[in-house]
XYZ file of C-alpha atoms in Angstrom:
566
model
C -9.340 -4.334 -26.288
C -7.543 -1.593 -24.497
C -11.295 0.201 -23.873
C -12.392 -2.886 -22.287
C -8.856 -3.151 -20.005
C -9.058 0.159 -19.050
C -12.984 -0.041 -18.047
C -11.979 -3.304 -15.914
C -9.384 -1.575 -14.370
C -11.588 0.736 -12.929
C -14.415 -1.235 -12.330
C -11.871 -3.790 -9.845
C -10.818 -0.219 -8.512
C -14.083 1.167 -7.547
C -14.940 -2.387 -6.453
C -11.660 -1.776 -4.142
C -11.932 1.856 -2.580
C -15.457 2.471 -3.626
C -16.961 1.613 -0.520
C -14.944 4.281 1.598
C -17.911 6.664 0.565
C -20.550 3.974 1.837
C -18.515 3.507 4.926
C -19.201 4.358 8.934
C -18.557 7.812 8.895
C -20.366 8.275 5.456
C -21.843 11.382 6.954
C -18.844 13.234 7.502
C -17.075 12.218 4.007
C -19.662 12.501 2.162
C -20.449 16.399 3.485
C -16.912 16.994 3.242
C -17.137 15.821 -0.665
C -19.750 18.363 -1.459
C -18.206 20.637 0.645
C -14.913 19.869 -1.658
C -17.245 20.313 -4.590
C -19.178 23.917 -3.935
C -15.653 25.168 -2.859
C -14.373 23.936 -6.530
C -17.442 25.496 -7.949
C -16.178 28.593 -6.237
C -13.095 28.392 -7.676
C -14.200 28.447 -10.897
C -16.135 31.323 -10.068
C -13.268 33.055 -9.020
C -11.422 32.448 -12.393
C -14.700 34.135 -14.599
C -14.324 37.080 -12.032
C -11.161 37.440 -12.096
C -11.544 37.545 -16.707
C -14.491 40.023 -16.107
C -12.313 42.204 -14.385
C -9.089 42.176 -16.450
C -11.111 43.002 -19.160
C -12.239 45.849 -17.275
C -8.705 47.022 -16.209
C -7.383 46.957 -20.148
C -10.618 48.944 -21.080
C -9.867 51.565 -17.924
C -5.986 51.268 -19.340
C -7.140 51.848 -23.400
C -9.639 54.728 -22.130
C -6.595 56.629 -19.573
C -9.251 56.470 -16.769
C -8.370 56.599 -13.841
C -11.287 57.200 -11.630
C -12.155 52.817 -13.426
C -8.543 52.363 -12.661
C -8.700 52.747 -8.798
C -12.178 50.694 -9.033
C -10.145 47.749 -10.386
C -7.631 48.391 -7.397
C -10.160 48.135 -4.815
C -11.912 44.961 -6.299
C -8.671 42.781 -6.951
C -8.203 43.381 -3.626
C -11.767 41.925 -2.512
C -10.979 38.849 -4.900
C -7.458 38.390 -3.961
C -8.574 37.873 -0.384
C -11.556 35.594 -1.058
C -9.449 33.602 -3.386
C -6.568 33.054 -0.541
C -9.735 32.066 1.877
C -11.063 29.411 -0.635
C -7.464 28.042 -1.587
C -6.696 27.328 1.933
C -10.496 26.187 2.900
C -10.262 23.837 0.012
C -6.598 22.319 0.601
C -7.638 20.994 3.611
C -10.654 19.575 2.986
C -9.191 18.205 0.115
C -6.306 16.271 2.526
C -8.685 15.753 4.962
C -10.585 13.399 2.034
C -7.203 12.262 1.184
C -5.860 11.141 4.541
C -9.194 9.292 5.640
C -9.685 7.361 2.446
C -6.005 6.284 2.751
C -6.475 5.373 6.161
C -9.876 3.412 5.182
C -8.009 1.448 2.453
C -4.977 0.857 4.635
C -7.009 -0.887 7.362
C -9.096 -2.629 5.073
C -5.975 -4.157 3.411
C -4.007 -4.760 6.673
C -7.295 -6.521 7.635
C -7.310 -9.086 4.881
C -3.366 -9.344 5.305
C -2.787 -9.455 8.658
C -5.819 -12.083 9.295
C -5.099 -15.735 10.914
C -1.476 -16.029 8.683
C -2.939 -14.641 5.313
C -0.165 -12.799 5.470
C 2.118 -15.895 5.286
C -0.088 -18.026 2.997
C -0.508 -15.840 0.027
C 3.163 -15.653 0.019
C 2.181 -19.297 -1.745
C -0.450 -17.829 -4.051
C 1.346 -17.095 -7.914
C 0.878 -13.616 -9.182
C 1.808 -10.268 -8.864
C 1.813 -9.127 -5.184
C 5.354 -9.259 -4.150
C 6.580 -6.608 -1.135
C 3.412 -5.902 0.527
C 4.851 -3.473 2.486
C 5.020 -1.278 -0.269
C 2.151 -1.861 -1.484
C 0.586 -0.833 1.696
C 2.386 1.732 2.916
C 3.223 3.919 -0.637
C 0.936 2.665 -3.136
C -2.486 2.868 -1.365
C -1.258 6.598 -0.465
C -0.938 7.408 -4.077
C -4.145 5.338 -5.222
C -5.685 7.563 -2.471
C -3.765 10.558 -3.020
C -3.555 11.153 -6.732
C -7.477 9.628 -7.380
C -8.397 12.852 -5.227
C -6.206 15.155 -7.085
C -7.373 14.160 -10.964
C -10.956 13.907 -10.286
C -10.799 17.258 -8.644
C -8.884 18.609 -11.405
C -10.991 16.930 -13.779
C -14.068 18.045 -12.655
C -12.257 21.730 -12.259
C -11.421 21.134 -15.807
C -15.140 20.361 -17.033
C -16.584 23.105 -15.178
C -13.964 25.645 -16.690
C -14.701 24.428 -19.814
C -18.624 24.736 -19.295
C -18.078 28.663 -17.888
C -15.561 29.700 -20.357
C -17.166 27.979 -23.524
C -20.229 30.206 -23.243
C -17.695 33.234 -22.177
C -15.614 32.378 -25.426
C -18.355 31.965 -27.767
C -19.939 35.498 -26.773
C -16.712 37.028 -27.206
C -16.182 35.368 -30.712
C -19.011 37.314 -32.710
C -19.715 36.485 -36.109
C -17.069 36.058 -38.470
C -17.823 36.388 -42.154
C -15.170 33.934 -44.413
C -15.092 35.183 -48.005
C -14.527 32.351 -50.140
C -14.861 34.148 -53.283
C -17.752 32.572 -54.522
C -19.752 32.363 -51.564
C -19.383 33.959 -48.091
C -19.844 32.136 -44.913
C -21.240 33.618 -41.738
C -19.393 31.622 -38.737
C -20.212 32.409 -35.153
C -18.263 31.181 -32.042
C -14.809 30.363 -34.278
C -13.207 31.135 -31.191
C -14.795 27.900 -29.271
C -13.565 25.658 -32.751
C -10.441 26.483 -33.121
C -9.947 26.289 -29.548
C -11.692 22.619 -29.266
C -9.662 21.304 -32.613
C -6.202 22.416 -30.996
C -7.058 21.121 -27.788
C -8.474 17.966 -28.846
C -5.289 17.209 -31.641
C -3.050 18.102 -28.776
C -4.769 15.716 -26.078
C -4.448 12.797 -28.726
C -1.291 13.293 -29.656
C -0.136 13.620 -26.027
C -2.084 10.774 -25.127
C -0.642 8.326 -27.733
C 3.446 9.623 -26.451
C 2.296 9.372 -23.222
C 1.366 5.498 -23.433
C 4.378 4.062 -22.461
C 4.911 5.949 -19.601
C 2.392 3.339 -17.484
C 4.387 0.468 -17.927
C 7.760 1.940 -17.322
C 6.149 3.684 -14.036
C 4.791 0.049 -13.022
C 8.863 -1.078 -13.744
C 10.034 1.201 -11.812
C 8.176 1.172 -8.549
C 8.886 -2.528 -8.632
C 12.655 -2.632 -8.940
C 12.799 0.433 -6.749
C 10.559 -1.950 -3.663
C 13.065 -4.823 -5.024
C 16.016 -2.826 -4.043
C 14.671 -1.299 -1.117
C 13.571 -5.099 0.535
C 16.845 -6.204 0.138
C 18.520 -3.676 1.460
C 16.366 -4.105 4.958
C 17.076 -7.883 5.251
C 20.750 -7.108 4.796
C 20.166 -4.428 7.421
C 18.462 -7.343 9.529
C 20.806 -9.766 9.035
C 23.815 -7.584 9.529
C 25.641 -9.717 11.937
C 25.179 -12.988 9.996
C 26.584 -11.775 6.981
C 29.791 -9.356 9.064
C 30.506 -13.475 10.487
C 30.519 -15.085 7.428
C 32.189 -12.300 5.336
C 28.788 -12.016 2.853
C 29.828 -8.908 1.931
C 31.502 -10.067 -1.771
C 28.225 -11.617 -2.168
C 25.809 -8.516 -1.202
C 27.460 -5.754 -2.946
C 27.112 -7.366 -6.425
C 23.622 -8.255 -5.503
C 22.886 -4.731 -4.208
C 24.577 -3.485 -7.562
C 22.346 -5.993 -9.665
C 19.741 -4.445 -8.328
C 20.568 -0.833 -8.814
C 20.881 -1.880 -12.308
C 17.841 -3.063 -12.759
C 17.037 0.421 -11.339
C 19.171 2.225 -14.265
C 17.624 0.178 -17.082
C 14.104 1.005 -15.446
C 15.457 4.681 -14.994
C 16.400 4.826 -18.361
C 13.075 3.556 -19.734
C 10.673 5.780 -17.463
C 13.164 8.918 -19.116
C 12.866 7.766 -22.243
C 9.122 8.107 -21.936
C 9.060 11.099 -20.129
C 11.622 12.922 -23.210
C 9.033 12.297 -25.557
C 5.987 13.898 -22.956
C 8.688 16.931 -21.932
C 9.563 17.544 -25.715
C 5.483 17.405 -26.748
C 4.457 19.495 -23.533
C 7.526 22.332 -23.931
C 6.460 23.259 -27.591
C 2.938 22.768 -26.470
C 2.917 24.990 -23.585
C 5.067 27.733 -25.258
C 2.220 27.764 -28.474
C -0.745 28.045 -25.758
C 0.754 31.245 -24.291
C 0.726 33.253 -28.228
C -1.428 31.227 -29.786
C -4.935 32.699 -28.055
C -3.671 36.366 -28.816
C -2.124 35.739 -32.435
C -5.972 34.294 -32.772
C -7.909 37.240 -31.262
C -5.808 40.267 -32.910
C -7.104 40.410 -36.215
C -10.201 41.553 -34.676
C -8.524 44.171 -32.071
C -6.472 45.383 -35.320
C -9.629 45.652 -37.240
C -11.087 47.415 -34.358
C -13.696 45.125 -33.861
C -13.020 44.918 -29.831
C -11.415 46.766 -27.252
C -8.264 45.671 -25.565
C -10.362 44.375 -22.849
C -12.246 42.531 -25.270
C -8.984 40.875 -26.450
C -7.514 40.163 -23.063
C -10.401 38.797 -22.038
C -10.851 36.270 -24.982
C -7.268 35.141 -24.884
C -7.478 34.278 -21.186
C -10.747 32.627 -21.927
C -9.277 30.833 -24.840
C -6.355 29.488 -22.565
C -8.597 28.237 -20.169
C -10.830 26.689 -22.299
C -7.824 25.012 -23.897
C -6.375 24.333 -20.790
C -9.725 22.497 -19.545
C -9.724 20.322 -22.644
C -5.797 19.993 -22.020
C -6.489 17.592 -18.716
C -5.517 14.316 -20.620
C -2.089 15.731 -21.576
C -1.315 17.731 -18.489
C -1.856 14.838 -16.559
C -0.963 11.771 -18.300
C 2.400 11.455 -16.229
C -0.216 11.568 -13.003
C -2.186 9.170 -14.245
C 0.312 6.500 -15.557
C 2.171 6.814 -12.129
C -1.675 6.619 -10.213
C -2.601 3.663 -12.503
C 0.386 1.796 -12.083
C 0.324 1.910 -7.704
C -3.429 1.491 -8.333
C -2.940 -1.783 -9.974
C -0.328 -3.337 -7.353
C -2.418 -2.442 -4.604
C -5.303 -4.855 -6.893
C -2.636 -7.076 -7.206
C -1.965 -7.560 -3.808
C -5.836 -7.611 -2.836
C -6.638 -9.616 -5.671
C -4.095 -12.617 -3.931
C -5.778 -12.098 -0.607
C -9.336 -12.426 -2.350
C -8.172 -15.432 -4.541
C -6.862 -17.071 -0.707
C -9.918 -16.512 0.589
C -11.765 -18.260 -2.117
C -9.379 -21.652 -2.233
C -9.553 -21.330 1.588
C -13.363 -21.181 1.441
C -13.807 -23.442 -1.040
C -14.871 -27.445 -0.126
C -11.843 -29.293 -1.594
C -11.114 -32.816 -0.371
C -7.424 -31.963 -1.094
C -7.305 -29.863 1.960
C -6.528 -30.650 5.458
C -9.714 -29.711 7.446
C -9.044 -28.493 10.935
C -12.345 -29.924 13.501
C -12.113 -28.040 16.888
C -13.470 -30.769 19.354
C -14.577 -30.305 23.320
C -12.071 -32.606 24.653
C -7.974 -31.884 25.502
C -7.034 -34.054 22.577
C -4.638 -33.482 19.764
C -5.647 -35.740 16.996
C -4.456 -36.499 13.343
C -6.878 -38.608 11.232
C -5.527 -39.716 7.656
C -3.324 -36.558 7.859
C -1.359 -36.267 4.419
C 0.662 -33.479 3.907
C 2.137 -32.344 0.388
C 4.674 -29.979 -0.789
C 3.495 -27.292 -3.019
C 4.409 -29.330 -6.366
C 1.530 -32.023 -4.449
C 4.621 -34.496 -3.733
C 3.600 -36.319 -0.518
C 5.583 -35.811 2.850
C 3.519 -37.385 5.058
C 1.146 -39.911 4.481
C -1.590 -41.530 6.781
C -0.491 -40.029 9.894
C -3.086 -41.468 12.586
C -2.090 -40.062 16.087
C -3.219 -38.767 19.704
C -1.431 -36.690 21.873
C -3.085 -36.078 25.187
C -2.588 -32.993 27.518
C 0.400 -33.911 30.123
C 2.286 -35.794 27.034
C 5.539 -35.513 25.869
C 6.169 -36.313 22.343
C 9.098 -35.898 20.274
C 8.645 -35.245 16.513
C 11.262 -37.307 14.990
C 12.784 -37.524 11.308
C 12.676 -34.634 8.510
C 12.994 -31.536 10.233
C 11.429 -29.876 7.332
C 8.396 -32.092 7.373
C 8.126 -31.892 11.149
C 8.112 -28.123 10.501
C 5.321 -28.380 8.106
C 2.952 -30.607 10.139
C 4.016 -28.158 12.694
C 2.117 -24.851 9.950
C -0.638 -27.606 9.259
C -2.135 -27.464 13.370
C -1.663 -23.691 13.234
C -3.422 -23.375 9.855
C -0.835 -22.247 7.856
C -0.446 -24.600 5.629
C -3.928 -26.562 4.372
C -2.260 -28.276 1.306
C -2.519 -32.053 1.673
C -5.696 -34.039 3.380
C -7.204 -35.187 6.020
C -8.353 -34.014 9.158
C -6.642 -32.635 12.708
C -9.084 -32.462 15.487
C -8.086 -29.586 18.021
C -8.679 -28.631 21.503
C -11.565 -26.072 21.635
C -10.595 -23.098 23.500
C -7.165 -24.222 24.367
C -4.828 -22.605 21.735
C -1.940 -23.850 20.534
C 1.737 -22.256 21.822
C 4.445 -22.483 18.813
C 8.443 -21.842 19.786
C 10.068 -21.043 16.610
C 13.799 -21.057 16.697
C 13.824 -17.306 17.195
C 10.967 -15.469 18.961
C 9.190 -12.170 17.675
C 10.254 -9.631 19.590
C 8.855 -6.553 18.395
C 10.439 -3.366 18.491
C 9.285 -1.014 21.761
C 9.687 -1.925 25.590
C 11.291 -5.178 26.323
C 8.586 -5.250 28.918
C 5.887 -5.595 25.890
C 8.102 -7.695 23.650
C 8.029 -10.286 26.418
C 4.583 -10.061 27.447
C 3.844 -10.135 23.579
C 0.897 -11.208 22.241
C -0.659 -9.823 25.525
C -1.098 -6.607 26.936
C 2.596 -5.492 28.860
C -0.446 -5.142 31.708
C -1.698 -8.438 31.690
C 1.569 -9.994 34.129
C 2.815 -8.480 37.447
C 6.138 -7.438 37.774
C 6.991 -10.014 40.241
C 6.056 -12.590 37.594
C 8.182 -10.955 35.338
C 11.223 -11.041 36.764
C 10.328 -14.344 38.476
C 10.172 -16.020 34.916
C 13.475 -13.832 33.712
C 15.402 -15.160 36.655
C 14.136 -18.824 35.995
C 15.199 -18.782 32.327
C 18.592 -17.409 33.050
C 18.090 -13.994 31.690
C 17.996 -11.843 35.086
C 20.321 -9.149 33.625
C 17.800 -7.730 31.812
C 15.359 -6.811 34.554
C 16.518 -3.144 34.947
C 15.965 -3.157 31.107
C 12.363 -4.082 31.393
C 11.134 -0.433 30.480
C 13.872 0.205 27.745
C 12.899 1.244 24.421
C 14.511 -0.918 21.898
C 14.677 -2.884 18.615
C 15.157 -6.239 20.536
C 15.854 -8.456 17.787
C 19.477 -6.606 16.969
C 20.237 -5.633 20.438
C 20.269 -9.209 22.058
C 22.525 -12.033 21.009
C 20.326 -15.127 19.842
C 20.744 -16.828 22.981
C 19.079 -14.238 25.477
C 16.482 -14.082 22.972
C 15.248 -17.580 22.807
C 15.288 -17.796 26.894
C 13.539 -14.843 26.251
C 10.812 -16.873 24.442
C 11.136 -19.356 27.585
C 10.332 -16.426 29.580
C 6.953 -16.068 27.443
C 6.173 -19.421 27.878
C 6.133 -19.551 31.178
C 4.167 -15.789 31.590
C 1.333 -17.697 29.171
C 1.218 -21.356 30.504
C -0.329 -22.703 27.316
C -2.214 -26.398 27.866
C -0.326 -26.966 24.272
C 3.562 -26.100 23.430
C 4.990 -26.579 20.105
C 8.624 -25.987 20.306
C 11.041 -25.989 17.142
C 14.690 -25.923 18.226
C 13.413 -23.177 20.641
C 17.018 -23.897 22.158
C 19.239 -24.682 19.499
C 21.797 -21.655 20.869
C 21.898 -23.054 24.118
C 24.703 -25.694 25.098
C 23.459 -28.724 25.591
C 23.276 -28.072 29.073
C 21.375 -25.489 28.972
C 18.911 -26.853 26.245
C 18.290 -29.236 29.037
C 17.872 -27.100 31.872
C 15.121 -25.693 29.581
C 12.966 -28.459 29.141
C 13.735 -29.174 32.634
C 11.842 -26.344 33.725
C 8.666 -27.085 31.567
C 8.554 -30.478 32.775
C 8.421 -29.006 36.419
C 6.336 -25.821 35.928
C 4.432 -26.929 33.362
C 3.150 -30.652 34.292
C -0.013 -30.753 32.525
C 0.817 -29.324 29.117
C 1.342 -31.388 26.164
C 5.406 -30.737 24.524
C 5.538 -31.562 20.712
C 9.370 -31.040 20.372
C 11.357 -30.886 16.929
C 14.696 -31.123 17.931
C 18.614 -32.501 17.228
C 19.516 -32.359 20.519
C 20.301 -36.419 21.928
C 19.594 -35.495 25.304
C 16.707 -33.727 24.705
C 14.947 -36.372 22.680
C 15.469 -38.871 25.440
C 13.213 -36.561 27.549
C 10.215 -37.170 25.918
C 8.238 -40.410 26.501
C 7.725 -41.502 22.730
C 7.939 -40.402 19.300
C 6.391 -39.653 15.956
C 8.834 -40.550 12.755
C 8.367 -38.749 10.072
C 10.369 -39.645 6.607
């Protein structure tokens, strides 16, 4: 059962990041892979040349000569510079790898996320794909990252153990074992005993190490937990400073540092039982190879260069076979980001699937040639399927001015149903081809950069003159901020709520949609104001259609009729 987890794993992983290597630039990455691979080929080669020679230097030692010692000088100097030249050639090919396979993922993921409100709907798909953020931005750098680093190592390891397994086994001789009654001629004992410690090692380390996965996984969770609700805290600062939230955040904040501790705890636990197998281990693989090899130098059956040269080949051989245990810590904390990045493009592929899907129980969305908003048999349902709206049959014409009367909440989602964000019910809403749809929420997007750009936002800072500009900043009452215009800023803290929201008047009026959706795009205002607001539409912006959710009583007498929703 675990055999077939573990192969499915990988399969849905290759399925994933696989196609990196099949990509655009599948030229370059794939040269710089076998470039990655004859400079790990040289590395090995480095390591047999570097055994050949110690051997070499202990025989020069044994023998006092000195004319062989010099010779040794000379060539470690040869090999210590061609070793520095393929370390450093090989690091950054290896990053280079590293960084464009993360960067392949990351836009491949932020494509499928950040795709006509995916990123809003699969908030509403169950599973395991909380804090995408995360996800994106720290686990897809070590499922990129750390896959790099252990298949190198891996296939360093396998190579090592292909050069120094031949090495070893010349080095071992022939060994007779007296039994007493018979004797027994064994050749390459070296290569044995070195596979059976290896090998009871790797399984041993491999079945303490098992735990660690899960307690990794707990860990990175808790740790995003803690770290998400710190940044809405940090977003909502002055919300919770008015309302004195504080009693209630710090307990929260120190629930979740607990959860932290007991996850803490458990990944330690874990990684006791790994430190306490891999400090005995690694102490016994420095005298074990010698204490091994001796006999033979004692019984003058090989030089000291002879017995140099078969412990260091004995450690590396050991230390090749040694991957799963010197790595296991790697691989449970590679596994675990490996599997929430699956988790979080397994939602997106499962949306895209009920999205695709022909289901009558989903509001179908018909764009048509004329300026007509229609709803046909438009049900919409919670999430649980209980109905909010049922049979709505309207049309709203460009020019008209409709309020959107009733639940709030249901106005809100008929409001996600036009934009597509939220297909759960049935029925169909006919749309105006090529005339998109302009939605007010109660508080604008504003990224973070030049207020110039966070105005002109979702078009280029370019696309308006500056005339414009300031025309439609003095117009919604916000003219203080036009020597600001070229500030860099995080707009959403620096402004109170107010100047924001005109700001989103300003948009408006830079865009001059055919269609406005506004939701309590006002609600800050005094009442006043709120109607000096929709005041301005109704004189700049004649011909558009106004679907207004509001609680204003003025501003629902501005609109020529209504649609009730219960």
């Amino acid at each position: 059962m675990a055999l077939q987890t573990t192969s499915r794993f990988f399969i849905q992983f290759i399925r994933l990041a696989g196609p990196f290597w099949y990509s655009e630039n599948k030229a370059t990455i794939r040269g710089l892979s076998l470039a990655l691979l004859l400079l790990t080929i040289l590395q090995i080669a480095i390591s047999v040349i570097i055994t050949i020679w110690s051997a070499d230097l202990f025989d020069a030692l044994d023998q006092r000569s000195m004319s062989r010692f010099f010779t040794q000088i000379g060539l470690i100097v040869l090999i210590f510079i061609a070793n520095m030249a393929i370390t450093v050639t090989h690091l950054k090919v290896k990053r280079r790898i590293q960084l464009d396979w993360r960067g392949w993922l990351t836009d491949k993921l932020i494509g499928q996320w950040m795709h006509d409100g995916r990123h809003y709907l699969v908030t509403h798909i169950p599973g395991k794909h909380d804090n995408p953020d995360g996800r994106i931005a720290e686990d897809i750098r070590i499922a990129t990252e750390y896959a790099i680093d252990l298949v190198h190592s891996l296939l360093y390891s396998v190579l090592l153990l292909i050069s120094f397994t031949e090495i070893l086994w010349d080095l071992s001789g022939t060994v007779i074992l007296d039994l007493g009654i018979v004797e027994m001629s064994i050749q390459g004992h070296l290569v044995l005993i070195a596979m059976i410690y290896a090998a009871s090692a790797s399984m041993l380390g491999w079945w303490i190490g098992r735990p660690l996965t899960k307690a990794t996984d707990d860990r990175q969770t808790v740790e995003a937990n803690f770290r998400f609700a710190l940044v809405k805290a940090r977003e909502n600062s002055l919300a919770i400073a008015l309302i004195h939230g504080e009693r209630h955040e710090n307990p929260h904040f120190h629930k979740l540092f607990g959860d932290i501790i007991n996850a803490w705890n458990q990944q330690t636990s874990a990684w006791e039982k790994i430190m306490l197998f891999s400090s005995g281990y690694s102490v016994l693989s420095m005298a074990f190879p010698i204490l091994v090899s001796a006999p033979r130098y004692i019984l003058g059956s090989i030089t000291l260069g002879a017995l140099m040269q078969s412990a260091q080949s004995f450690q590396h051989m050991v230390s090749a076979l040694s991957w799963p245990v010197d790595n296991m810590g790697r691989v449970a904390e590679w596994r675990a980001s490996v599997e929430r990045v699956l988790g979080l493009s397994g939602a997106l592929d499962q949306l895209e699937k009920e999205i695709a899907k022909p289901d009558p129980r989903r509001i179908h969305l018909l764009k048509k040639p004329q300026s007509v908003l229609r709803f046909d048999n438009l049900c919409l349902t919670r999430l649980d399927g209980i109905v909010c709206i049922s049979c709505l049959n309207e049309e709203i014409k460009a020019g008209d001015r409709v309020l959107i009367a009733g639940n709030a909440f249901t106005g809100n989602k008929l409001f996600k149903a036009i934009a597509g964000l939220w297909p759960w019910g049935e029925g169909i809403i006919e749309l105006p081809d090529d005339e998109p749809m302009f939605f007010m929420p109660p508080r604008p997007f504003l990224p973070t950069g030049a207020l110039r750009a966070a105005i002109c936002y979702p078009s280029h800072r370019t696309d308006f003159s500056q005339a414009d500009i300031e025309y439609a900043l003095e117009l919604a009452g916000v003219k203080e901020l036009i020597p600001q215009l070229d500030d860099i800023g995080d707009w959403e803290k620096n402004l109170e709520r107010e100047q924001q929201q005109r700001l989103g008047m300003v948009r408006l009026l830079l865009q001059r949609p055919k269609w406005i959706l506004m939701q309590e795009a006002f609600d800050s205002l005094d009442p006043d104001g709120e109607v000096e607001m929709i005041r301005i539409i109704n004189q700049k912006l004649p011909d558009s259609a106004l679907l207004t959710i509001t609680k204003q009583p003025t501003i629902q007498a501005m609109h020529k009729r209504q649609i009730l929703l219960c």
